[in-house]
PDB file of C-alpha atoms and ligand atoms in Angstrom:
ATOM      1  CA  UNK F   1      -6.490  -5.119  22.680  1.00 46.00           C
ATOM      2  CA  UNK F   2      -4.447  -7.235  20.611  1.00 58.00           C
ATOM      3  CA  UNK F   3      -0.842  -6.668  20.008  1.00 69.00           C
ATOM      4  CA  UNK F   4       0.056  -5.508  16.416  1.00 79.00           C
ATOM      5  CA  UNK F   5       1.646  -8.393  14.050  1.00 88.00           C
ATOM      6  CA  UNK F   6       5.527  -8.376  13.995  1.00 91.00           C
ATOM      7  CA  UNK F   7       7.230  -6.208  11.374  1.00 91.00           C
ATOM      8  CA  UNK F   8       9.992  -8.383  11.540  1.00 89.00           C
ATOM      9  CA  UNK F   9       8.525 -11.954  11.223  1.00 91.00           C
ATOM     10  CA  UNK F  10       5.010 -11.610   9.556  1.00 95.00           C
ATOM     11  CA  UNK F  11       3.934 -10.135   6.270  1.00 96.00           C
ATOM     12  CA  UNK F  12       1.028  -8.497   7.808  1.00 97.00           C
ATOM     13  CA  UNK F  13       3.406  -6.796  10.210  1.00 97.00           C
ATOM     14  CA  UNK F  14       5.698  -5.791   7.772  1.00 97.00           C
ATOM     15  CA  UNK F  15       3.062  -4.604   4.775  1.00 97.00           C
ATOM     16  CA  UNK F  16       0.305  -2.789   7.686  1.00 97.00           C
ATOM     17  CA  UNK F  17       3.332  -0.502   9.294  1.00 97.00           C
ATOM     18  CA  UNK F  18       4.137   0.748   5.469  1.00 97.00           C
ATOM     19  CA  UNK F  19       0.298   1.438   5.336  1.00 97.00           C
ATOM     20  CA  UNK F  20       0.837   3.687   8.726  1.00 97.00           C
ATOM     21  CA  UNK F  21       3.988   5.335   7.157  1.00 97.00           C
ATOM     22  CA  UNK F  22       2.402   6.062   3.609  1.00 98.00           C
ATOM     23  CA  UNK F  23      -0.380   7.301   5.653  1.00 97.00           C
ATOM     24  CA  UNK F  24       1.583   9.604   7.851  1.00 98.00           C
ATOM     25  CA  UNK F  25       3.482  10.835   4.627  1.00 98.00           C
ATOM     26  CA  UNK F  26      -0.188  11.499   3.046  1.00 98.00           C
ATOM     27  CA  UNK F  27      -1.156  13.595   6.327  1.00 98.00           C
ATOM     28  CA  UNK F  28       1.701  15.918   6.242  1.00 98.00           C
ATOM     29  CA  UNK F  29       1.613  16.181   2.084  1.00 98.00           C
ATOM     30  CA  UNK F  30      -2.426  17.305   3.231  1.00 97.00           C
ATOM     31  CA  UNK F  31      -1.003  19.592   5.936  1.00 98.00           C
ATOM     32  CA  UNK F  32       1.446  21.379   3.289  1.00 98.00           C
ATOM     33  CA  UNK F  33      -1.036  21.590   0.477  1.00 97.00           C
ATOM     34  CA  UNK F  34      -3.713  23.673   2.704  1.00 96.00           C
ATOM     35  CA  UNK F  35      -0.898  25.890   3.748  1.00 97.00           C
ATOM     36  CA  UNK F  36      -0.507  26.583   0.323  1.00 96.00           C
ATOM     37  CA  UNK F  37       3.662  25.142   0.793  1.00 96.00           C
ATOM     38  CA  UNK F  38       3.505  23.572  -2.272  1.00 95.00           C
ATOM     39  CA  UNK F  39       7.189  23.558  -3.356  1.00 94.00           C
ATOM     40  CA  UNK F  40       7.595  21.375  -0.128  1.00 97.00           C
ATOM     41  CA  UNK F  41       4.263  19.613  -0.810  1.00 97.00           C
ATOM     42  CA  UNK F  42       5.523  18.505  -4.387  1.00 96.00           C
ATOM     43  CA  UNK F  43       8.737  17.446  -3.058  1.00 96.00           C
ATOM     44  CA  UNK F  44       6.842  15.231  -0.374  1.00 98.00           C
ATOM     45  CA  UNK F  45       4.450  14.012  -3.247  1.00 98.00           C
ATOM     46  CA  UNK F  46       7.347  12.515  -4.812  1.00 97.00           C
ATOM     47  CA  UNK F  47       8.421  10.706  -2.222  1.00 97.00           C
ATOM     48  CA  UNK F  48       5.021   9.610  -1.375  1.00 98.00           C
ATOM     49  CA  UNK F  49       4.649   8.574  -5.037  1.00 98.00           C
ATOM     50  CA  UNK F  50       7.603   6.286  -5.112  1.00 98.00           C
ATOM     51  CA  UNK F  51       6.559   4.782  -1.916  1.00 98.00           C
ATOM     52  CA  UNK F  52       3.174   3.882  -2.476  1.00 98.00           C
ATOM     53  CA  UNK F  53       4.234   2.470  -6.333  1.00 98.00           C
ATOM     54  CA  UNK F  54       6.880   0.471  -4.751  1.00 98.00           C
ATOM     55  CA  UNK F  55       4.305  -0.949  -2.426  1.00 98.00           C
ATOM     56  CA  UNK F  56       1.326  -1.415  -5.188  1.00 98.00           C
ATOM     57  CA  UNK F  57       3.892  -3.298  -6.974  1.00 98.00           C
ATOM     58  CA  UNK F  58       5.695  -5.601  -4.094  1.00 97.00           C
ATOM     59  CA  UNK F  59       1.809  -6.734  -3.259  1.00 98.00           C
ATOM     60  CA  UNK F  60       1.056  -7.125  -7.331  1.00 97.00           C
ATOM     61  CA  UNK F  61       4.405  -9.292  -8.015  1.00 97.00           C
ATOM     62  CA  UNK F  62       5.340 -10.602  -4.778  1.00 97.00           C
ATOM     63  CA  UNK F  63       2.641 -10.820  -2.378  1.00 97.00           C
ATOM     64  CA  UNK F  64      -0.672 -12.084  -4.252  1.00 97.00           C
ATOM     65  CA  UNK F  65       0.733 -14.428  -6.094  1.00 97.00           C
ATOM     66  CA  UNK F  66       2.071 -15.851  -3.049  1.00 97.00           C
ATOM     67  CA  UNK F  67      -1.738 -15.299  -1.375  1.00 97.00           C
ATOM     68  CA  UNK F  68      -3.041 -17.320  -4.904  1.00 96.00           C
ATOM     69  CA  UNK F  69      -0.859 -19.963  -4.352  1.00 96.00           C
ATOM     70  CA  UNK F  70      -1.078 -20.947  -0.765  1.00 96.00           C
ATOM     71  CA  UNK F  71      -4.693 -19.787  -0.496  1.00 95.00           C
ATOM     72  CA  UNK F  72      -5.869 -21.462  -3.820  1.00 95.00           C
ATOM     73  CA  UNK F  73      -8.341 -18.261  -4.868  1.00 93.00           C
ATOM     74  CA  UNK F  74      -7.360 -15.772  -6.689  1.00 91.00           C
ATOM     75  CA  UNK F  75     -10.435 -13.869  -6.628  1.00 91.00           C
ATOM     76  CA  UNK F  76     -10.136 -11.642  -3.757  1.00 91.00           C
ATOM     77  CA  UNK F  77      -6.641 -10.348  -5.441  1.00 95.00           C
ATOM     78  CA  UNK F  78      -7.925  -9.593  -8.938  1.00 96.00           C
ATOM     79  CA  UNK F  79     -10.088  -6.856  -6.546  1.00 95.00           C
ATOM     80  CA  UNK F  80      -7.504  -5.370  -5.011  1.00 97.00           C
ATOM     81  CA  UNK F  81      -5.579  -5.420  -8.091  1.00 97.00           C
ATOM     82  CA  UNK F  82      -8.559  -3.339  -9.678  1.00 98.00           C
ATOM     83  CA  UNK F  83      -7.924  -0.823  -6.759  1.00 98.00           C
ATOM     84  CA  UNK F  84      -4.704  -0.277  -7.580  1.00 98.00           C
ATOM     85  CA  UNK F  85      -4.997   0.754 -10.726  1.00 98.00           C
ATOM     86  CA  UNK F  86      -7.480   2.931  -9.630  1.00 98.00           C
ATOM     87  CA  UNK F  87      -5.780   4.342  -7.121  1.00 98.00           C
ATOM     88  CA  UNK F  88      -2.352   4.757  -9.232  1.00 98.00           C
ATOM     89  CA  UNK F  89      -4.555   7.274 -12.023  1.00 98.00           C
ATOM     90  CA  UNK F  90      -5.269   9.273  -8.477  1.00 98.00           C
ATOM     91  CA  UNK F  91      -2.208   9.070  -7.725  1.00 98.00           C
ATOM     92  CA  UNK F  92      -0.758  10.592 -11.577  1.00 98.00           C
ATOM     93  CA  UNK F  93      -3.901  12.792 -11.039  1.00 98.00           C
ATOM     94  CA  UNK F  94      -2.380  14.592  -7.819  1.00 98.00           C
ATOM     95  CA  UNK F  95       0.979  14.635  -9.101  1.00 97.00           C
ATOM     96  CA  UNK F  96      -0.349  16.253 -12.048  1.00 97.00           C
ATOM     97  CA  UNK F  97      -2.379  18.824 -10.408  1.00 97.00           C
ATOM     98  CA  UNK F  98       0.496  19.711  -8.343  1.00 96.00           C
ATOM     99  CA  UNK F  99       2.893  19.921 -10.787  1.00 96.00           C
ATOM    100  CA  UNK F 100       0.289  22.950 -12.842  1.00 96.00           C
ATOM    101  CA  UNK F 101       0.062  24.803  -9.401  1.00 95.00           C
ATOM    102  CA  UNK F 102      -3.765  23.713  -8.374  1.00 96.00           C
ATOM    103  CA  UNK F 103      -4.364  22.827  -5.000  1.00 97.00           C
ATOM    104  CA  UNK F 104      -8.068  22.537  -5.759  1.00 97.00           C
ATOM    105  CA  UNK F 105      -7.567  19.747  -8.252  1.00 97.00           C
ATOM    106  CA  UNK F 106      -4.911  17.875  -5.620  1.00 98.00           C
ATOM    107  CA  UNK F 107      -7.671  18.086  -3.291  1.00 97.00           C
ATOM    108  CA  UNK F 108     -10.161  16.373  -5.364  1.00 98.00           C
ATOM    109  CA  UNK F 109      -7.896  14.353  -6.564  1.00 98.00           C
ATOM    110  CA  UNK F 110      -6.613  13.246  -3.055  1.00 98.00           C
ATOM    111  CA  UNK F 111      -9.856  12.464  -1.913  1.00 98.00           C
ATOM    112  CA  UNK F 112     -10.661  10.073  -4.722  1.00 98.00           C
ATOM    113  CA  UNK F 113      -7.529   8.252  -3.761  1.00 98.00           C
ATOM    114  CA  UNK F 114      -8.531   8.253   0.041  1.00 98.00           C
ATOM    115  CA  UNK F 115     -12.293   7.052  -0.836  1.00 97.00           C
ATOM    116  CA  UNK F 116     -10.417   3.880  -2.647  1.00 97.00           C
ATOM    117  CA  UNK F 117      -7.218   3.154  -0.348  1.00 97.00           C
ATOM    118  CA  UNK F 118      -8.822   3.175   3.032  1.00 95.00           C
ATOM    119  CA  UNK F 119     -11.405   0.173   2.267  1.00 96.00           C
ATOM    120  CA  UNK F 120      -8.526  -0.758   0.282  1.00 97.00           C
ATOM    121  CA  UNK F 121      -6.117  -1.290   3.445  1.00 97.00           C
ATOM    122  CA  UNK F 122      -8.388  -2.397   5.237  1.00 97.00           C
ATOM    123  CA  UNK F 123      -9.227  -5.122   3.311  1.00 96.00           C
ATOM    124  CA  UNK F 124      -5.563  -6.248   2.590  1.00 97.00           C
ATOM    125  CA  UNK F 125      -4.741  -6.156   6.563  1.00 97.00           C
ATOM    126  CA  UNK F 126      -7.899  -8.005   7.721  1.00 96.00           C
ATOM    127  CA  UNK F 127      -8.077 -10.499   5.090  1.00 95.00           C
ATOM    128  CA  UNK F 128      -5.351 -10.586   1.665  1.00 97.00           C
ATOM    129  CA  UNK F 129      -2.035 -10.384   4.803  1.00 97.00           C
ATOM    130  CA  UNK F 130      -3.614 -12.397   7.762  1.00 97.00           C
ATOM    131  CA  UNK F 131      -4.771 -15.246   5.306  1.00 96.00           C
ATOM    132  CA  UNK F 132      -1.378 -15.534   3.359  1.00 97.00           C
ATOM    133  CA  UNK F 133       1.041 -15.573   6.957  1.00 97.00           C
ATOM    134  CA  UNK F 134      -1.741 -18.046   8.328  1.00 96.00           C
ATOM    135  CA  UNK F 135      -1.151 -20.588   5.152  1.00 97.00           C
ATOM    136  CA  UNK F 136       2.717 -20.319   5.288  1.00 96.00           C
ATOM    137  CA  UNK F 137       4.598 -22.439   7.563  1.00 93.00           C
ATOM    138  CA  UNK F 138       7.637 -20.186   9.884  1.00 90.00           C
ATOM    139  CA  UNK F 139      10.449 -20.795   7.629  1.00 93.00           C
ATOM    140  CA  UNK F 140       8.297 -19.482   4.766  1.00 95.00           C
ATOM    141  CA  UNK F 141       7.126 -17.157   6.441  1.00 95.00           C
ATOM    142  CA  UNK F 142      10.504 -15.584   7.285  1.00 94.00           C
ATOM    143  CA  UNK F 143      11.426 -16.069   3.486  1.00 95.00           C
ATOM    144  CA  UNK F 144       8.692 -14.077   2.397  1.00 96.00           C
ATOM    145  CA  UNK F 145       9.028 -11.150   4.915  1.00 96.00           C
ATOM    146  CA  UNK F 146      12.903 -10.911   3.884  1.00 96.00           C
ATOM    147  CA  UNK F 147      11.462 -10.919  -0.028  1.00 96.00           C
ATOM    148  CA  UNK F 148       9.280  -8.178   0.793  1.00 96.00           C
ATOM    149  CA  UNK F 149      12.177  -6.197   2.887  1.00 95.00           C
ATOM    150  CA  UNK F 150      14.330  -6.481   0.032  1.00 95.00           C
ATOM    151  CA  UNK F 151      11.925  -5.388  -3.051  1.00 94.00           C
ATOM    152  CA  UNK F 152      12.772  -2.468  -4.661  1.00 89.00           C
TER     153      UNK F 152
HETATM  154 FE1  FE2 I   1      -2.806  -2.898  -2.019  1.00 69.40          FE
END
């Protein structure tokens, strides 16, 4: 199996392990929701909220425009962009049906945004993350990973 890309020296690295984390974060929120803990759920939802904005936003302002300009195509980004704003009106939609006390409606609501983000991902670690390291020389490449550590 191949080893996973650095964290510290490759954009895929760094942007795939805040996937994992936003995933993990989205498993317990899941966990907390069915228990019907959802004081503790909404606090987690917050958290998760503000972590998966900041990253829809590092990969809309930093990272494809970066991918447009060393790939030449824009194309496969204006997609992705599409997904996220699809995936940020889940997003409002679970904080909002948290928020009235309905676990029903955060479930729907939660699978719409895990029907979208998972092709999503997948998409931006096989293809959007590999392509843009590939087309950056090291120093570059280094540049951009400390741009996306930084973003806030
Ligand atoms: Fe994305």
């Amino acid at each position: 199996m191949a080893t996973d890309p650095d964290p510290e020296t490759t954009g895929t690295g760094y942007l795939s392990a805040d996937h994992d984390r936003l995933d993990a974060l989205l498993v317990e929120l899941t966990a907390l929701v069915a228990a019907g803990d959802l004081a503790p759920a909404a606090r987690l939802l917050g958290g998760f909220a503000a972590g998966l904005g900041r990253h829809i936003r590092l990969e809309d302002e930093l990272l494809f425009p970066t991918f447009a300009r060393v790939t030449g195509h824009d194309g496969p980004t204006a997609v992705m962009r599409e997904e996220h704003r699809m995936i940020e009106e889940h997003l409002a939609g679970m904080e909002a049906a948290l928020a009235g006390g309905d676990p029903a409606a955060f479930t729907l609501e939660r699978a719409a945004l895990v029907a979208v983000l998972g092709d999503h991902n997948v998409k931006e670690e096989a293809i959007v993350y590999p392509l843009t390291d590939d087309h950056l020389p090291d120093g570059a490449r280094a540049r951009l990973v400390a741009e996306l550590r930084a973003f806030r």
